[in-house]
Tab-separated table of C-alpha atoms in Angstrom:
chain	number	residue	atom	x	y	z
A	1	UNK	CA	90.790	111.048	71.648
A	2	UNK	CA	92.807	113.739	73.373
A	3	UNK	CA	93.349	115.486	70.025
A	4	UNK	CA	89.592	115.430	69.329
A	5	UNK	CA	88.868	117.010	72.726
A	6	UNK	CA	91.510	119.652	72.071
A	7	UNK	CA	89.950	120.496	68.700
A	8	UNK	CA	86.476	120.684	70.253
A	9	UNK	CA	87.835	123.010	72.938
A	10	UNK	CA	89.419	125.234	70.287
A	11	UNK	CA	86.119	125.350	68.373
A	12	UNK	CA	84.242	126.362	71.517
A	13	UNK	CA	86.772	129.097	72.260
A	14	UNK	CA	86.505	130.391	68.693
A	15	UNK	CA	82.701	130.315	68.897
A	16	UNK	CA	82.704	132.388	72.091
A	17	UNK	CA	85.148	134.875	70.594
A	18	UNK	CA	83.093	135.162	67.394
A	19	UNK	CA	79.926	135.698	69.444
A	20	UNK	CA	81.674	138.383	71.501
A	21	UNK	CA	82.748	140.147	68.312
A	22	UNK	CA	79.205	140.031	66.950
A	23	UNK	CA	78.098	141.697	70.169
A	24	UNK	CA	80.833	144.312	69.708
A	25	UNK	CA	79.441	145.054	66.231
A	26	UNK	CA	75.937	145.273	67.629
A	27	UNK	CA	77.004	147.644	70.413
A	28	UNK	CA	78.994	149.702	67.895
A	29	UNK	CA	76.000	150.127	65.578
A	30	UNK	CA	73.680	151.063	68.425
A	31	UNK	CA	76.156	153.491	69.983
A	32	UNK	CA	76.836	155.070	66.588
A	33	UNK	CA	73.102	155.404	66.015
A	34	UNK	CA	72.673	157.075	69.414
A	35	UNK	CA	75.611	159.405	68.774
A	36	UNK	CA	74.207	160.587	65.436
A	37	UNK	CA	70.551	160.697	66.478
A	38	UNK	CA	71.009	162.368	69.866
A	39	UNK	CA	73.515	164.774	68.326
A	40	UNK	CA	70.926	165.946	65.792
A	41	UNK	CA	67.951	165.939	68.171
A	42	UNK	CA	69.748	167.595	71.085
A	43	UNK	CA	71.271	170.175	68.726
A	44	UNK	CA	67.728	170.908	67.564
A	45	UNK	CA	66.830	171.311	71.236
A	46	UNK	CA	69.788	173.742	71.626
A	47	UNK	CA	71.209	171.619	74.471
A	48	UNK	CA	69.068	173.650	76.864
A	49	UNK	CA	69.811	171.126	79.634
A	50	UNK	CA	73.446	170.301	80.380
A	51	UNK	CA	72.544	166.626	80.766
A	52	UNK	CA	71.822	166.537	77.027
A	53	UNK	CA	75.573	166.265	76.381
A	54	UNK	CA	75.785	162.980	78.332
A	55	UNK	CA	74.530	160.616	75.578
A	56	UNK	CA	77.014	162.111	73.112
A	57	UNK	CA	79.904	161.516	75.509
A	58	UNK	CA	78.842	158.005	76.509
A	59	UNK	CA	77.965	156.878	72.991
A	60	UNK	CA	81.350	158.136	71.744
A	61	UNK	CA	83.130	156.176	74.469
A	62	UNK	CA	80.993	153.140	73.673
A	63	UNK	CA	81.919	153.368	69.977
A	64	UNK	CA	85.618	153.457	70.888
A	65	UNK	CA	85.244	150.547	73.324
A	66	UNK	CA	83.335	148.477	70.764
A	67	UNK	CA	85.924	149.059	68.031
A	68	UNK	CA	88.698	148.122	70.450
A	69	UNK	CA	86.817	145.007	71.528
A	70	UNK	CA	86.221	143.888	67.955
A	71	UNK	CA	89.965	144.081	67.275
A	72	UNK	CA	90.838	142.186	70.466
A	73	UNK	CA	91.079	138.385	70.283
A	74	UNK	CA	91.917	137.906	73.961
A	75	UNK	CA	89.526	135.426	75.649
A	76	UNK	CA	89.166	137.574	78.761
A	77	UNK	CA	87.058	140.489	79.942
A	78	UNK	CA	88.614	143.933	79.526
A	79	UNK	CA	87.875	145.978	82.646
A	80	UNK	CA	87.957	149.415	81.036
A	81	UNK	CA	85.749	148.410	78.100
A	82	UNK	CA	83.351	146.726	80.484
A	83	UNK	CA	83.201	149.842	82.677
A	84	UNK	CA	82.402	151.991	79.629
A	85	UNK	CA	79.577	149.685	78.546
A	86	UNK	CA	78.089	149.507	82.040
A	87	UNK	CA	78.272	153.310	82.326
A	88	UNK	CA	76.557	153.632	78.923
A	89	UNK	CA	73.739	151.386	80.107
A	90	UNK	CA	73.392	153.502	83.260
A	91	UNK	CA	73.290	156.673	81.137
A	92	UNK	CA	70.519	155.059	79.079
A	93	UNK	CA	68.482	154.401	82.222
A	94	UNK	CA	68.996	157.989	83.415
A	95	UNK	CA	68.075	159.297	79.955
A	96	UNK	CA	64.833	157.324	79.995
A	97	UNK	CA	63.948	158.963	83.317
A	98	UNK	CA	64.731	162.433	81.919
A	99	UNK	CA	62.643	161.818	78.803
A	100	UNK	CA	59.736	160.472	80.846
A	101	UNK	CA	59.871	163.600	83.006
A	102	UNK	CA	59.914	165.767	79.865
A	103	UNK	CA	56.739	164.078	78.612
A	104	UNK	CA	54.815	164.083	81.892
A	105	UNK	CA	55.632	167.683	82.898
A	106	UNK	CA	53.837	169.073	79.829
A	107	UNK	CA	50.192	170.187	79.981
A	108	UNK	CA	48.062	167.085	79.633
A	109	UNK	CA	50.683	164.818	81.185
A	110	UNK	CA	51.042	161.340	79.731
A	111	UNK	CA	48.974	161.844	76.565
A	112	UNK	CA	49.227	160.904	72.901
A	113	UNK	CA	50.110	164.473	71.955
A	114	UNK	CA	52.978	164.591	74.436
A	115	UNK	CA	54.191	161.137	73.417
A	116	UNK	CA	54.269	162.330	69.801
A	117	UNK	CA	55.977	165.674	70.371
A	118	UNK	CA	57.794	165.370	73.691
A	119	UNK	CA	61.202	163.803	74.222
A	120	UNK	CA	61.118	160.309	72.624
A	121	UNK	CA	60.840	157.724	75.389
A	122	UNK	CA	62.506	154.998	73.354
A	123	UNK	CA	65.612	156.950	72.303
A	124	UNK	CA	67.688	156.444	75.493
A	125	UNK	CA	66.695	152.760	75.374
A	126	UNK	CA	69.137	152.338	72.467
A	127	UNK	CA	72.025	153.545	74.645
A	128	UNK	CA	70.924	151.141	77.382
A	129	UNK	CA	70.897	148.287	74.859
A	130	UNK	CA	74.298	149.284	73.484
A	131	UNK	CA	75.790	149.169	76.960
A	132	UNK	CA	74.041	145.920	77.861
A	133	UNK	CA	75.144	144.147	74.674
A	134	UNK	CA	78.701	145.455	74.983
A	135	UNK	CA	78.894	144.286	78.594
A	136	UNK	CA	77.430	140.924	77.580
A	137	UNK	CA	80.156	140.608	74.954
A	138	UNK	CA	82.844	141.137	77.585
A	139	UNK	CA	81.301	138.436	79.762
A	140	UNK	CA	80.959	135.992	76.872
A	141	UNK	CA	84.700	136.341	76.270
A	142	UNK	CA	85.427	135.318	79.841
A	143	UNK	CA	82.933	132.419	79.978
A	144	UNK	CA	84.161	128.852	80.573
A	145	UNK	CA	84.307	127.046	77.240
A	146	UNK	CA	82.188	124.101	78.349
A	147	UNK	CA	79.371	126.008	80.115
A	148	UNK	CA	79.097	129.642	78.939
A	149	UNK	CA	76.598	131.546	81.094
A	150	UNK	CA	75.242	135.075	81.480
A	151	UNK	CA	73.466	136.152	84.669
A	152	UNK	CA	73.377	132.511	85.782
A	153	UNK	CA	71.594	131.347	82.616
A	154	UNK	CA	72.966	129.608	79.514
A	155	UNK	CA	74.547	132.392	77.464
A	156	UNK	CA	72.484	131.755	74.327
A	157	UNK	CA	69.161	131.850	76.159
A	158	UNK	CA	70.063	134.907	78.247
A	159	UNK	CA	71.238	136.814	75.201
A	160	UNK	CA	68.148	135.783	73.220
A	161	UNK	CA	65.949	137.185	76.008
A	162	UNK	CA	67.836	140.491	75.869
A	163	UNK	CA	67.479	140.643	72.078
A	164	UNK	CA	63.746	139.878	72.268
A	165	UNK	CA	63.230	142.647	74.839
A	166	UNK	CA	65.302	145.055	72.750
A	167	UNK	CA	63.314	144.327	69.605
A	168	UNK	CA	60.014	144.823	71.432
A	169	UNK	CA	61.160	148.160	72.885
A	170	UNK	CA	62.482	149.382	69.538
A	171	UNK	CA	59.300	148.202	67.852
A	172	UNK	CA	57.226	150.297	70.258
A	173	UNK	CA	59.184	153.452	69.447
A	174	UNK	CA	59.048	152.838	65.691
A	175	UNK	CA	55.342	152.027	65.821
A	176	UNK	CA	54.610	155.267	67.674
A	177	UNK	CA	56.588	157.432	65.246
A	178	UNK	CA	55.246	155.742	62.111
A	179	UNK	CA	51.721	156.073	63.522
A	180	UNK	CA	52.444	159.776	64.015
A	181	UNK	CA	53.465	159.854	60.355
A	182	UNK	CA	50.102	158.258	59.443
A	183	UNK	CA	51.913	155.406	57.632
A	184	UNK	CA	51.995	157.654	54.567
A	185	UNK	CA	54.183	155.106	52.755
A	186	UNK	CA	53.303	151.412	52.630
A	187	UNK	CA	56.878	150.472	53.529
A	188	UNK	CA	56.351	152.046	56.963
A	189	UNK	CA	54.422	148.905	57.910
A	190	UNK	CA	57.475	146.673	57.345
A	191	UNK	CA	59.103	147.413	60.748
A	192	UNK	CA	55.853	146.277	62.380
A	193	UNK	CA	55.903	142.942	60.523
A	194	UNK	CA	59.463	141.586	60.357
A	195	UNK	CA	60.935	142.490	63.795
A	196	UNK	CA	57.976	141.041	65.763
A	197	UNK	CA	58.596	137.642	64.160
A	198	UNK	CA	62.308	137.940	64.966
A	199	UNK	CA	61.426	138.903	68.553
A	200	UNK	CA	59.151	135.866	68.888
A	201	UNK	CA	61.905	133.631	67.491
A	202	UNK	CA	64.386	135.040	70.021
A	203	UNK	CA	61.868	134.640	72.851
A	204	UNK	CA	61.291	131.040	71.785
A	205	UNK	CA	65.030	130.354	72.135
A	206	UNK	CA	65.061	132.036	75.541
A	207	UNK	CA	62.090	130.067	76.885
A	208	UNK	CA	62.497	126.640	75.298
A	209	UNK	CA	64.848	123.763	75.937
A	210	UNK	CA	68.095	123.612	73.927
A	211	UNK	CA	67.760	121.901	70.595
A	212	UNK	CA	69.669	121.633	67.308
A	213	UNK	CA	69.775	124.037	64.419
A	214	UNK	CA	67.685	127.205	64.810
A	215	UNK	CA	67.109	127.915	61.124
A	216	UNK	CA	63.834	129.812	61.622
A	217	UNK	CA	65.434	132.276	64.037
A	218	UNK	CA	68.507	132.703	61.852
A	219	UNK	CA	66.383	133.498	58.773
A	220	UNK	CA	64.331	136.151	60.558
A	221	UNK	CA	67.365	137.724	62.192
A	222	UNK	CA	68.956	138.079	58.768
A	223	UNK	CA	65.731	139.557	57.414
A	224	UNK	CA	65.729	142.072	60.272
A	225	UNK	CA	69.367	142.918	59.542
A	226	UNK	CA	68.407	143.703	55.949
A	227	UNK	CA	65.351	145.672	57.083
A	228	UNK	CA	67.540	148.074	59.056
A	229	UNK	CA	69.772	148.725	56.057
A	230	UNK	CA	66.834	149.212	53.685
A	231	UNK	CA	65.250	151.518	56.260
A	232	UNK	CA	68.202	153.898	55.993
A	233	UNK	CA	67.605	154.149	52.235
A	234	UNK	CA	63.900	154.888	52.767
A	235	UNK	CA	64.689	157.537	55.381
A	236	UNK	CA	67.252	159.108	53.028
A	237	UNK	CA	64.507	159.251	50.388
A	238	UNK	CA	62.243	160.864	52.976
A	239	UNK	CA	64.853	163.571	53.568
A	240	UNK	CA	65.183	164.097	49.795
A	241	UNK	CA	61.417	164.635	49.479
A	242	UNK	CA	61.497	167.569	51.930
A	243	UNK	CA	61.533	171.130	50.559
A	244	UNK	CA	64.918	171.661	48.914
A	245	UNK	CA	65.915	168.005	49.245
A	246	UNK	CA	69.526	167.247	50.071
A	247	UNK	CA	70.564	170.731	48.896
A	248	UNK	CA	68.809	171.946	52.034
A	249	UNK	CA	70.325	169.187	54.180
A	250	UNK	CA	71.029	171.396	57.209
A	251	UNK	CA	67.283	171.897	57.711
A	252	UNK	CA	65.922	168.646	56.310
A	253	UNK	CA	68.126	166.417	58.460
A	254	UNK	CA	66.492	168.081	61.459
A	255	UNK	CA	62.909	167.851	60.202
A	256	UNK	CA	62.982	164.713	58.043
A	257	UNK	CA	62.906	161.050	59.098
A	258	UNK	CA	65.920	160.180	61.298
A	259	UNK	CA	68.662	158.498	59.259
A	260	UNK	CA	70.369	156.848	62.272
A	261	UNK	CA	67.204	155.147	63.556
A	262	UNK	CA	66.780	152.041	61.312
A	263	UNK	CA	70.249	150.541	62.071
A	264	UNK	CA	68.966	149.759	65.576
A	265	UNK	CA	67.128	146.797	64.048
A	266	UNK	CA	70.303	145.690	62.258
A	267	UNK	CA	72.288	145.915	65.491
A	268	UNK	CA	69.787	143.856	67.477
A	269	UNK	CA	69.553	141.261	64.715
A	270	UNK	CA	73.347	140.868	64.747
A	271	UNK	CA	73.147	140.226	68.491
A	272	UNK	CA	70.335	137.777	67.746
A	273	UNK	CA	72.628	135.849	65.405
A	274	UNK	CA	75.195	135.621	68.202
A	275	UNK	CA	72.489	134.321	70.552
A	276	UNK	CA	71.406	131.770	67.938
A	277	UNK	CA	74.952	130.462	67.491
A	278	UNK	CA	75.409	130.112	71.251
A	279	UNK	CA	72.021	128.411	71.647
A	280	UNK	CA	72.870	125.903	68.925
A	281	UNK	CA	76.154	125.153	70.673
A	282	UNK	CA	74.330	124.590	73.976
A	283	UNK	CA	72.205	121.906	72.306
A	284	UNK	CA	75.191	119.728	71.436
C-alpha cells in the first residue's frame, strides 16, 4: 500500500514537471515569435521611439529563461526565471498601451483604417502571454503534488482559461489581418475555424467540473498545433510570391506575410495540452 502511494506520488510529480516543461516550450515559442516579429516590424519603423527596443530585450530574456527552465528538472520555482517572465508580461501590457495610443492618435481615431495600418494591437499580447505562461510554468513546478493550484483555482482549469483567452485574442488579431488581406487565399479561413473550436474546448475545461479523459480538447489542441506549423509554410509561400521572391528577401520579409506569426497558435495549443493533462489528473 505504501509502495503504491509512493508510485502515485512520483507519477504526480512527473506530471507536474512535464506540464511545466510544456509551458516552457509554449513560452519559448511565443517569445521567439515576438523577438522575430517585433524585430522586423520595429526595424521597419526605424525604432523611432526608444521604447521599441523593449520587446526585443524582454523576449530575448524570456527565450533564455524558457530554455533554462526546460532543461531544469527541479520541482521548485526559480526566482530569476519567474522574475523574467513576470517582467515580460508587464512589458506586454505596456506595449499594448503604446500600440493603442499609436492607433488612437492618428486622424480618425479608433477606425478600421487605423486598425489596419497603425501599430498592431494584438502584437504585444503575445509577449504578455509568453510571460504569463512562463510564470505559470514556474508555479506549476512548485505546486503541491496532491492539489496543484494556480491563482487559487485547480491548475488545469486556471491554465485552460488562460489558453482560451489567449486563443481568442490571437484569433482577433489574425482575423483582422486576414480580413485586411481580403482572404485572397482560401487557406486564410483556416485560422478562423480551428482555433475557435480549440478555444471553446479549453473554456469548457475551465468552466466545467473535473471529469475523465478530455479527448475532444486534446484532438483540437493537436490540430491547432499543426495549423501553426502549416501557417509558417503558407506565409513562406506568400513571401515567395512577392516581387523577386526569396532572392529579394530583405524587402519581401518586411512587406510579405509575417513568418513568425503562425507559431503563436502552436505555442498556445502546447499550453492547452498541458492544461488538458492537468485537468485529467484533477478528475482522478
